[in-house]
Coordinates of C-alpha atoms and ligand atoms in Angstrom, one line a residue:
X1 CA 130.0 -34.3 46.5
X2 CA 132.9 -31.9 47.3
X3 CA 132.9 -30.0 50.7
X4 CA 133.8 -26.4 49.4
X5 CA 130.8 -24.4 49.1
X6 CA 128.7 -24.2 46.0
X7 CA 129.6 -21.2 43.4
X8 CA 126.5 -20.0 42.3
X9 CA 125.8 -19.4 39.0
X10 CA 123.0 -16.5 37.8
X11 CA 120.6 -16.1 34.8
X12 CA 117.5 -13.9 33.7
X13 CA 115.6 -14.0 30.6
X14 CA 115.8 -10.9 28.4
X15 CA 111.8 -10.5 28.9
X16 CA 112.8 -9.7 32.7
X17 CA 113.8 -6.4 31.6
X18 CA 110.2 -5.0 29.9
X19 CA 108.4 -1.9 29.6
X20 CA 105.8 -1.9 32.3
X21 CA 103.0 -3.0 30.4
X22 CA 100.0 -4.6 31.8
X23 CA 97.0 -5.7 30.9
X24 CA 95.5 -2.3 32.0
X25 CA 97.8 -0.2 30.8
X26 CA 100.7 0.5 27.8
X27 CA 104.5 0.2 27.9
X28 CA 106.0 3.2 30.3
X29 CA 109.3 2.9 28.9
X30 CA 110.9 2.3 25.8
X31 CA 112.5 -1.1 24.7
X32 CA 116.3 -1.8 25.3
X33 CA 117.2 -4.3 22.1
X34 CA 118.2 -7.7 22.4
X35 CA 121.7 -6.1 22.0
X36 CA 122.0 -4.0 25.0
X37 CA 120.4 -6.3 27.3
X38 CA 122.9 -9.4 26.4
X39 CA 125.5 -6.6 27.2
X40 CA 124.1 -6.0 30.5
X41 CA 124.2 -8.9 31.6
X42 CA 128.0 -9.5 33.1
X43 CA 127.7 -6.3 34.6
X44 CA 124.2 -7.4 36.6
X45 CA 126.6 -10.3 37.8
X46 CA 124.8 -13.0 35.7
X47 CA 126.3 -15.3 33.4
X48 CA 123.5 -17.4 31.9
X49 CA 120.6 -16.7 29.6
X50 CA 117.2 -18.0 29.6
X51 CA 115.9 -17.4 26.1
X52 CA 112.6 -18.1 24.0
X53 CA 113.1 -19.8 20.4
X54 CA 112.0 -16.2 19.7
X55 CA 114.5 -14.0 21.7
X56 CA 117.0 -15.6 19.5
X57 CA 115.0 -15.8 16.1
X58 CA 112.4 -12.4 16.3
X59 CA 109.7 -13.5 14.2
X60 CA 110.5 -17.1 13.8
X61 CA 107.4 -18.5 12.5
X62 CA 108.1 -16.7 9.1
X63 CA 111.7 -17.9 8.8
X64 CA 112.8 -20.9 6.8
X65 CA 115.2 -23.2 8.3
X66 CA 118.5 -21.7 6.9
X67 CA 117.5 -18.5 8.0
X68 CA 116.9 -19.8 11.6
X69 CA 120.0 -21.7 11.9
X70 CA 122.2 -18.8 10.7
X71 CA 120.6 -16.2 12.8
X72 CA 121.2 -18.8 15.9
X73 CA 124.7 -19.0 15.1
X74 CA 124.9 -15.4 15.3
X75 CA 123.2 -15.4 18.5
X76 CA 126.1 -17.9 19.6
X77 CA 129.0 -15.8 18.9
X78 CA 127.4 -12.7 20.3
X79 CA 126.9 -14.9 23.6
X80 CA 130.3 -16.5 23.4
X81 CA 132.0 -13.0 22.9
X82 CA 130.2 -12.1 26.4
X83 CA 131.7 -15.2 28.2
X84 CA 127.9 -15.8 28.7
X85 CA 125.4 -19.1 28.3
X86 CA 122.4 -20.6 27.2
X87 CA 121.1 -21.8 30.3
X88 CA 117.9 -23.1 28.6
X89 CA 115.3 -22.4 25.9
X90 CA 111.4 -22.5 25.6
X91 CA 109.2 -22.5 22.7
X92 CA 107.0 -19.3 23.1
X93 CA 103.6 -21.6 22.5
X94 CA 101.3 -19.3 23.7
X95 CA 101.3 -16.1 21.4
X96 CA 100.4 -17.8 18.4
X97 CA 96.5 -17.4 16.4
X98 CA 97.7 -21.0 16.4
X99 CA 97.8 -22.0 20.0
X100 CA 94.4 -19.7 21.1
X101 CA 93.2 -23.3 22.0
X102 CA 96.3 -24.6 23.8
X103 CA 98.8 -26.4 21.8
X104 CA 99.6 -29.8 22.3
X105 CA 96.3 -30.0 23.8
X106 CA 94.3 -27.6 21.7
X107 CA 91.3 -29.7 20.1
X108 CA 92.4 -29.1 16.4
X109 CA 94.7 -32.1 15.3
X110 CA 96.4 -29.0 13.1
X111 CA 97.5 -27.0 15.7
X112 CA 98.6 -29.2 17.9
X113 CA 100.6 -30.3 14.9
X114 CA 102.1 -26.7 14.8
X115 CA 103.2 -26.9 18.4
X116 CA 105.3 -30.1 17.4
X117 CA 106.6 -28.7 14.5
X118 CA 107.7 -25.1 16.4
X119 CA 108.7 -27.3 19.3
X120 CA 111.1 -28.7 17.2
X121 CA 112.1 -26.0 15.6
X122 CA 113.4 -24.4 19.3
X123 CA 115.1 -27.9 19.5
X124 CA 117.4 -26.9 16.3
X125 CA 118.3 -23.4 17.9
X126 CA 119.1 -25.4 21.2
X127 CA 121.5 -27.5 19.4
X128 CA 123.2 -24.0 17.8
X129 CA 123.7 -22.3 21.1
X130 CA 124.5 -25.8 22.8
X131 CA 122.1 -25.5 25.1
X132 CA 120.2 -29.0 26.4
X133 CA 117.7 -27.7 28.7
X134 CA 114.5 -26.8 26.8
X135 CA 111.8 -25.8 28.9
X136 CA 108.2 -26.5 28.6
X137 CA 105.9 -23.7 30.4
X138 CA 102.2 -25.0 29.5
X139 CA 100.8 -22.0 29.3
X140 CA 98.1 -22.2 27.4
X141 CA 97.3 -26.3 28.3
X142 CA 94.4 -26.6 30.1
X143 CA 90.9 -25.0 29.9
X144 CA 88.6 -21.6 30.3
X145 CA 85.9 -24.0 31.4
X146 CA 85.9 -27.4 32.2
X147 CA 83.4 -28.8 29.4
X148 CA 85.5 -28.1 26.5
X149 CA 88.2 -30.9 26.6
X150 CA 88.9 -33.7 28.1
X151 CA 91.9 -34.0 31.4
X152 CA 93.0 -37.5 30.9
X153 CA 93.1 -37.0 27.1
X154 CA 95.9 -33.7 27.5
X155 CA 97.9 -35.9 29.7
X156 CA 98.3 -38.3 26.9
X157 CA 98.6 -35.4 24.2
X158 CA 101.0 -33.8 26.7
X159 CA 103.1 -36.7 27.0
X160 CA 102.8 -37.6 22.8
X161 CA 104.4 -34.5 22.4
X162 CA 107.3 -34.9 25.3
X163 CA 108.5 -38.4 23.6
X164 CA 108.2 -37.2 20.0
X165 CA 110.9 -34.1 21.3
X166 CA 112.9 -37.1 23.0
X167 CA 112.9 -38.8 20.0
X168 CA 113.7 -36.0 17.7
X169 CA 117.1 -35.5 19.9
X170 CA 118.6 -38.0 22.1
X171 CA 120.9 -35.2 24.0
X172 CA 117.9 -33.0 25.4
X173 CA 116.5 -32.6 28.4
X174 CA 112.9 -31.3 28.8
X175 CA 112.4 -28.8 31.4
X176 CA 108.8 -29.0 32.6
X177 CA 107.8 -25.5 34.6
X178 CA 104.9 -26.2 36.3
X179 CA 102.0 -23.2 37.3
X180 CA 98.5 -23.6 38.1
X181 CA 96.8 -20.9 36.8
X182 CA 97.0 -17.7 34.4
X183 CA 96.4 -17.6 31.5
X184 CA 94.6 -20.3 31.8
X185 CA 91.6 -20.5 34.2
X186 CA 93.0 -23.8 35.8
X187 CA 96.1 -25.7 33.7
X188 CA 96.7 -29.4 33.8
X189 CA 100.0 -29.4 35.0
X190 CA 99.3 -27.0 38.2
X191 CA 102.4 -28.5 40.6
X192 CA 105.7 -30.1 40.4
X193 CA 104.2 -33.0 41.3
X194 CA 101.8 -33.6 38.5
X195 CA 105.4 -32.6 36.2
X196 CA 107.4 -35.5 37.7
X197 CA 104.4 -37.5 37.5
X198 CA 104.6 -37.1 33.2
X199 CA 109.0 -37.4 33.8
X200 CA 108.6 -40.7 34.7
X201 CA 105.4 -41.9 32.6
X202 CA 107.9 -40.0 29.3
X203 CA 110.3 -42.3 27.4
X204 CA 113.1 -41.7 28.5
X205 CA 112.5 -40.2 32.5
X206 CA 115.9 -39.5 32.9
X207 CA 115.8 -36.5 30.5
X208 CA 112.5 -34.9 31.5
X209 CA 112.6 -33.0 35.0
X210 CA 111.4 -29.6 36.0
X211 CA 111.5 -26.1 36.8
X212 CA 110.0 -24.8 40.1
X213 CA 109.0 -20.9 39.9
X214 CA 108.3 -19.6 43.5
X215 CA 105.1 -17.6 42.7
X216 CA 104.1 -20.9 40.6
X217 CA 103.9 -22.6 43.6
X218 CA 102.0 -20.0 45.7
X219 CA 99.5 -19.7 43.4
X220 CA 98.6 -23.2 44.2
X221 CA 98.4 -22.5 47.5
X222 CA 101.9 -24.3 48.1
X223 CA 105.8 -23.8 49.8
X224 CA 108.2 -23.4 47.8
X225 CA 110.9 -24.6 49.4
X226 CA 109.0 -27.8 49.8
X227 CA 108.0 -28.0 46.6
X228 CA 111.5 -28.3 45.8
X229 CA 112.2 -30.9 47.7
X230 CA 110.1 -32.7 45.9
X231 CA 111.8 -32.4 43.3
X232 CA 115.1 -32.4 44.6
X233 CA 114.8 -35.8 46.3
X234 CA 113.7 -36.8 42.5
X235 CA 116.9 -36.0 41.3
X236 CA 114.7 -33.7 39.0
X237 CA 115.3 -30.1 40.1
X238 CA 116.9 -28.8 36.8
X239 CA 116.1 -25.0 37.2
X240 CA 114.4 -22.6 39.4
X241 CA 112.7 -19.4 38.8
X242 CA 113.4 -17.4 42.0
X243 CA 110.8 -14.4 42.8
X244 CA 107.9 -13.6 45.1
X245 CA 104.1 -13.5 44.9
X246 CA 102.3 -11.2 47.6
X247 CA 99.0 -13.6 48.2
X248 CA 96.7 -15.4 45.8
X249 CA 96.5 -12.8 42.5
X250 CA 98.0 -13.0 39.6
X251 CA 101.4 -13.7 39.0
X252 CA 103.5 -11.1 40.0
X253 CA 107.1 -11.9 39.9
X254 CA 108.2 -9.6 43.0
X255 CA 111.9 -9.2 43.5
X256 CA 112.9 -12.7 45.6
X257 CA 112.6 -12.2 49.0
X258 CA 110.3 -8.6 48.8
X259 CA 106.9 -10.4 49.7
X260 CA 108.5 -13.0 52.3
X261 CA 111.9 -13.1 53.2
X262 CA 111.5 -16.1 55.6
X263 CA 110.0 -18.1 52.5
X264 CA 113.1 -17.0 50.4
X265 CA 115.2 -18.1 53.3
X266 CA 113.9 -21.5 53.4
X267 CA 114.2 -21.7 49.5
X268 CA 117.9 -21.0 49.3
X269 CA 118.3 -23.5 52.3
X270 CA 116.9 -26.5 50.6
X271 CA 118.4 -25.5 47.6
X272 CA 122.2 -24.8 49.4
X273 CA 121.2 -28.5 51.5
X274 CA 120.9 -30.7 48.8
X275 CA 123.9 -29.5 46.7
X276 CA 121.7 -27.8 44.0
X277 CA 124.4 -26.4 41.6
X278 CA 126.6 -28.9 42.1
X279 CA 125.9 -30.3 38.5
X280 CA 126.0 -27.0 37.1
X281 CA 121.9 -26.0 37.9
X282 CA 121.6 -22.2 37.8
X283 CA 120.1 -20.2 39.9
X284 CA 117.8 -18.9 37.7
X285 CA 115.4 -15.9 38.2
X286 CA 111.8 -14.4 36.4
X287 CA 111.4 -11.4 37.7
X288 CA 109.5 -8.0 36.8
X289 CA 110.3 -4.7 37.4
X290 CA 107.5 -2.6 39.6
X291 CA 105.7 -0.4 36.9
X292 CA 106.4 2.7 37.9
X293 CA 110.4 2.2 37.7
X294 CA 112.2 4.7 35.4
X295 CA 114.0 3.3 32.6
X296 CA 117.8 3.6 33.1
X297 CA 117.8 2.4 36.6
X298 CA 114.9 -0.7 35.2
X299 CA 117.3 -3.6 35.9
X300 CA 117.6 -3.1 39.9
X301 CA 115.2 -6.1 40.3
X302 CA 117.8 -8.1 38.9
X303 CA 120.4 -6.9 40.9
X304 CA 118.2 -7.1 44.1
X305 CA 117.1 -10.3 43.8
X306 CA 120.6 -12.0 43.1
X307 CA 121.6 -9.8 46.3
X308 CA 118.8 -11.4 48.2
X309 CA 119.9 -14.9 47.6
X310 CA 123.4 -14.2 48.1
X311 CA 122.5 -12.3 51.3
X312 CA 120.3 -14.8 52.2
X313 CA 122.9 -17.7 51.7
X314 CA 124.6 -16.0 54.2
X315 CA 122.0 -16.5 56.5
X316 CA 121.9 -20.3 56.1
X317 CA 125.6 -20.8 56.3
X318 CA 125.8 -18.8 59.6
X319 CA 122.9 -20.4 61.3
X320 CA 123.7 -22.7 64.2
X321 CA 122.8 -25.5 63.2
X322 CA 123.6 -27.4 67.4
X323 CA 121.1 -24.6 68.4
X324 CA 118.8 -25.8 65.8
X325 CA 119.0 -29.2 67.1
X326 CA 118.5 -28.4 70.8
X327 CA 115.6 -26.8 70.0
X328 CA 114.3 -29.5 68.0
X329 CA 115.2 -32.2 70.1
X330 CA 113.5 -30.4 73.2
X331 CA 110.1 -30.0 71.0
X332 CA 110.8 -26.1 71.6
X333 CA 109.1 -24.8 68.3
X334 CA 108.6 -21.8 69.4
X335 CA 111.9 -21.4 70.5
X336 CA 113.3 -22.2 66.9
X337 CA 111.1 -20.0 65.4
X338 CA 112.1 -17.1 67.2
X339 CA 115.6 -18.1 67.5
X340 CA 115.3 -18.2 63.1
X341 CA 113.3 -14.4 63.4
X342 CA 116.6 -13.3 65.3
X343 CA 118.9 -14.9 63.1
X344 CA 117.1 -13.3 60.0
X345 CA 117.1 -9.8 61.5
X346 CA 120.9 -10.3 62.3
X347 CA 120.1 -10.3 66.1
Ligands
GLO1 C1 105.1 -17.2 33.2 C2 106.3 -18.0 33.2 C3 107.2 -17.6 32.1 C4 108.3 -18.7 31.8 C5 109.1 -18.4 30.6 C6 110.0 -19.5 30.2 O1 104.4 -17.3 34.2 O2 107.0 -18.0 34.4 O3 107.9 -16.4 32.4 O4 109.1 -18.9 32.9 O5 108.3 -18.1 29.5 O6 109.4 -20.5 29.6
MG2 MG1 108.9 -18.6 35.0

């Protein structure tokens, strides 16, 4: 590993900039396109995109396969012509009247047939915008109540369905973002953990890692910054989604940093200590803008939150690390922990 200090790369996916809808209330703004958010995106200072099959191909499930592969290409150019990148993709498998059930482990043999099939299909698009990361969020896998299907079955289903997308391409790498809850009453991949757990039980475990959201984490009751250590140690950290969660709720994607700055801090620290973006890792963010934002100044979660890490990398590059140690090494933990309350406030 080289000395000189990690370049950070940023992405976003286009959904980060929305309306304000939620489920108590309609859109308070109207729509950018697809169009003028890929142009906003050099200007934010971010370089890669984080898409759905579905960001690039609107409507996809009604497309044939020419029609997908052309409108990809064009996708491609439009990105190339922005000096930007496909940091990953995701099938969207949760907004189907297919997937209602779950999909690779909804109890009809059918559709979990059609998550396969549109799996693949975001597979194809990844191999247009020469992307390798595909990300699995499991949205929809796990259950409303307990009685309806069976754990250790969807671990197998889960894992049927991560081989047969090994198999279909030997160059990609499966992404596995892990959350606990919402929409789901309780998934059944909740942590990291459980997602390295299916890496190395997959095919091929050097192409199946994961993605740690922040908020994913704290809604089960976890640190994030430990969490990816986990993963980190794994050699599995592929992606992050950077934000903050105020408490146990539902998921709120806060700017990073607005809920707990100290939690931020120690996120960008394990991240900055174990060379995370050395191999070319993003620092990725999913992040919503508060509700009552107007529209043309809707993107300043973006901009804050890349701020916050940068400011915040700052923080752990400056701190003195022989303090650190003296403190340790004289068991003066409350020492450190005001000494890191200082530091953070710039005292
Ligand atoms: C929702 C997830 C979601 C995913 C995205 C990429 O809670 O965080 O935003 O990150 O769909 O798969
Ligand atoms: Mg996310």
């Amino acid at each position: 590993m080289s000395n000189s200090p990690t370049e950070y790369r940023f992405s976003f996916g286009p959904w980060n900039i929305h309306e304000g809808a939620d489920p108590f209330g309609p859109p308070v703004r109207e729509s950018y396109s697809f169009d003028e958010k890929v142009d906003f995106y050099r200007d934010l200072g971010f370089l890669g995109i984080q898409f759905h099959d579905d960001d690039v191909v609107p409507d996809i499930d009604e497309k044939t396969h020419a029609q997908l592969i052309s409108r990809a290409k064009s996708v491609k150019t439009q990105i190339d012509n922005h000096g930007l990148t496909a940091e990953v993709i995701a099938p969207r498998l949760w907004e189907s009247s297919l997937t209602i059930d779950g999909a690779f482990t909804s109890n009809s043999a059918k559709e979990r047939q059609y998550a396969l099939e549109r799996s693949k299909r975001c597979v194809d698009i990844a191999n247009v915008l020469e992307c390798k990361n595909f990300v699995l969020w499991l949205a929809r896998e796990g259950t409303y109540i307990r009685e309806t299907k069976s754990s250790s079955d969807a671990v197998g289903q889960l894992l049927d369905a991560i081989n047969a997308l090994l198999d279909y391409d030997p160059e990609i790498r499966i992404l596995i973002e892990p959350k606990p809850n919402e929409p789901m009453d309780i998934a059944y991949i909740p942590t990291i953990g459980h997602a390295i757990g299916l890496a190395y039980a997959s095919a091929d475990s050097d192409r199946v890692g994961g993605l740690i959201e922040s908020a994913h984490a704290i809604l089960a009751g976890l640190e994030p910054s430990d969490e990816m250590g986990y993963a980190l140690y794994h050699n599995k950290l592929w992606s992050v989604h950077l934000n903050d969660q105020n408490g146990l709720k539902f998921d709120q994607d806060k700017a990073f940093g607005s809920a707990n700055l100290r939690r931020a801090f120690n996120q960008v620290r394990v991240l900055e200590e174990n060379g995370y973006g050395r191999n070319g890792e993003y620092i990725g963010l999913d992040v919503k803008v508060m509700r009552t934002q107007p529209r043309d100044i809707s993107t300043k979660h973006l901009l804050s939150s890349r701020r916050t890490f940068l400011n915040l990398l700052e923080k752990v590059r400056t701190l003195d690390r022989k303090v650190e140690q003296e403190f340790i090494a004289a068991r003066d933990y409350e020492g450190l922990d005001f000494y890191i309350l200082e530091h953070l406030l710039g005292k």
